[in-house]
Amino acid sequence: MGGKYATETLGSDEGGIARAAAILRDGGLVAVPTETVYGLAARADRADAAARIYEAKGRPSFNPLIVHVASLDAAREIAVFDDTAETLAVKYWPGPLTLVLPRRRDASLAPAVTAGLDTVAIRMPNHPVMRDILREIDFPLAAPSANRSGFISPTTAAHVLASLDGRIDAVIDGGACKAGVESTIVAVREGGEIEILRPGPLEIAARLSEGGIEAPGQLASHYAPGKPVRLDVTSADRDEFIIGFSEVKGDCSLSPEGDLDEAASRLYACLHLAAASKKPRIAVAPVPETGIGKAINDRLRRAATPPD
Ligand code: TXA
Ligand code: MG
């Protein structure tokens, strides 16, 4: 695709993981599968490495990154855990939960990672490849979703290359991601109150934040497929690529059986297909607003909102 890097595709075997760890140690960029989506990883403790993430994605510098760690002990070196945070981490880690917590003053994090905030977003992922890499290295990894800023998130190595080939050092091909939508983000406020900043695979009982641009991934337009998207459609127009669900058949289907977990895991693959099709517009069948359906509809609404 042309770009300043000759992007390598690595296997998810021992050799691929050792190569990925070596590139990361040197401050390079490697796209890595996680249980949610592919992340674009770089070491979080070096300014030059963090800067490369923003450059490769074309990400605005005010949008902070999630820090990925191998263990709760490693997380405690970066953020302040009160009882609430401790309980959530013990219950849900490793897994698709990101905690926004006060940043420790002595945390060795490049300032760009937290974009100047005094909080930090942190998670311990549960994917064998990401975990193997984190075990091989002795620094935390900053990793946003491995796509150009504002576009559809990647759930396969092919999606990563479609967006970032020539812009990153390597991608590890670990197959399709299981959950398919990004982690649930929960902020733990002083006094232990919790707030959902982004709905995701984990359902946690708490208020959904209405708070401005604190989580800029929450901007109204995101995951943009580059054409108009119409939601809650049961019968599509002839120039629409329809993404089906349950009894609404489509050009592809999130889940013919109406299974919401399957729908989440196929969401971005369907949006990538729709974006690449010859049809100029996209229609999407209704998806129930229950369980992980809330995260699916959150992403669909943003995909349907035109960029400024
Ligand atoms: O599942 C995931 O979370 C994936 C995988 C790769 O781990 N990562 C991911 O990263 O979705 P990204 O950068 O696409 O989304 C991170 C979100 C953004 O909306 C960002 O604004 C928010 O987290 N965020 C990061 N630090 C924050 C902070 N200190 N306070 C509030 N929001 C924060
Ligand atoms: Mg993203």
mmCIF file of C-alpha atoms and ligand atoms in Angstrom, residues 36-37 39 59 63-66 68 100 117 119-121 123 143-145 182-183 185 197-198 214-217, ligand 1:
data_model
loop_
_atom_site.group_PDB
_atom_site.id
_atom_site.type_symbol
_atom_site.label_atom_id
_atom_site.label_comp_id
_atom_site.label_asym_id
_atom_site.label_seq_id
_atom_site.Cartn_x
_atom_site.Cartn_y
_atom_site.Cartn_z
ATOM 1 C CA THR A 36 -12.325 -7.389 21.916
ATOM 2 C CA VAL A 37 -10.693 -5.917 18.779
ATOM 3 C CA GLY A 39 -5.061 -3.130 19.297
ATOM 4 C CA ARG A 59 -5.433 10.357 16.092
ATOM 5 C CA ASN A 63 -7.630 11.517 22.837
ATOM 6 C CA PRO A 64 -5.859 9.407 25.500
ATOM 7 C CA LEU A 65 -4.901 5.728 25.127
ATOM 8 C CA ILE A 66 -5.702 2.596 27.147
ATOM 9 C CA HIS A 68 -2.555 -2.741 28.886
ATOM 10 C CA VAL A 100 -10.386 4.901 34.466
ATOM 11 C CA LEU A 117 -5.288 14.029 32.140
ATOM 12 C CA THR A 119 -6.538 9.862 35.231
ATOM 13 C CA VAL A 120 -5.422 6.793 33.292
ATOM 14 C CA ALA A 121 -7.432 4.119 31.446
ATOM 15 C CA ARG A 123 -6.953 -2.929 31.439
ATOM 16 C CA ALA A 143 -3.021 0.147 22.580
ATOM 17 C CA PRO A 144 -5.951 1.877 20.899
ATOM 18 C CA SER A 145 -7.972 -0.011 18.311
ATOM 19 C CA GLU A 182 -14.334 -2.686 22.475
ATOM 20 C CA SER A 183 -14.033 -3.083 26.234
ATOM 21 C CA ILE A 185 -14.996 1.557 30.128
ATOM 22 C CA LEU A 197 -18.003 5.845 29.850
ATOM 23 C CA ARG A 198 -18.442 3.303 27.030
ATOM 24 C CA GLU A 214 -14.118 12.919 28.504
ATOM 25 C CA ALA A 215 -13.907 9.662 26.510
ATOM 26 C CA PRO A 216 -13.400 11.062 23.007
ATOM 27 C CA GLY A 217 -14.177 7.640 21.501
HETATM 28 O O1 TXA B 1 -11.187 -3.166 23.830
HETATM 29 C C1 TXA B 1 -10.534 -2.126 23.868
HETATM 30 O O2 TXA B 1 -10.645 -1.306 24.779
HETATM 31 C C2 TXA B 1 -9.534 -1.881 22.719
HETATM 32 C C3 TXA B 1 -8.450 -2.956 22.830
HETATM 33 C C4 TXA B 1 -7.363 -2.776 21.807
HETATM 34 O O3 TXA B 1 -7.935 -3.004 24.130
HETATM 35 N N1 TXA B 1 -8.973 -0.569 22.786
HETATM 36 C C5 TXA B 1 -9.673 0.546 22.490
HETATM 37 O O4 TXA B 1 -8.929 1.720 22.506
HETATM 38 O O5 TXA B 1 -10.857 0.537 22.216
HETATM 39 P P1 TXA B 1 -9.428 3.083 21.843
HETATM 40 O O6 TXA B 1 -8.282 4.012 21.913
HETATM 41 O O7 TXA B 1 -10.000 2.825 20.511
HETATM 42 O O8 TXA B 1 -10.505 3.599 22.837
HETATM 43 C C6 TXA B 1 -10.091 4.059 24.105
HETATM 44 C C7 TXA B 1 -11.115 4.967 24.707
HETATM 45 C C8 TXA B 1 -11.189 6.295 23.989
HETATM 46 O O9 TXA B 1 -12.546 6.654 23.848
HETATM 47 C C9 TXA B 1 -10.468 7.230 24.965
HETATM 48 O O10 TXA B 1 -10.923 8.526 24.855
HETATM 49 C C10 TXA B 1 -10.838 6.606 26.300
HETATM 50 O O11 TXA B 1 -10.729 5.240 26.052
HETATM 51 N N2 TXA B 1 -9.906 6.988 27.376
HETATM 52 C C11 TXA B 1 -8.587 6.747 27.472
HETATM 53 N N3 TXA B 1 -8.069 7.284 28.595
HETATM 54 C C12 TXA B 1 -9.070 7.888 29.245
HETATM 55 C C13 TXA B 1 -9.187 8.636 30.462
HETATM 56 N N4 TXA B 1 -8.135 8.858 31.248
HETATM 57 N N5 TXA B 1 -10.401 9.107 30.811
HETATM 58 C C14 TXA B 1 -11.486 8.888 30.036
HETATM 59 N N6 TXA B 1 -11.440 8.181 28.854
HETATM 60 C C15 TXA B 1 -10.271 7.711 28.468
#
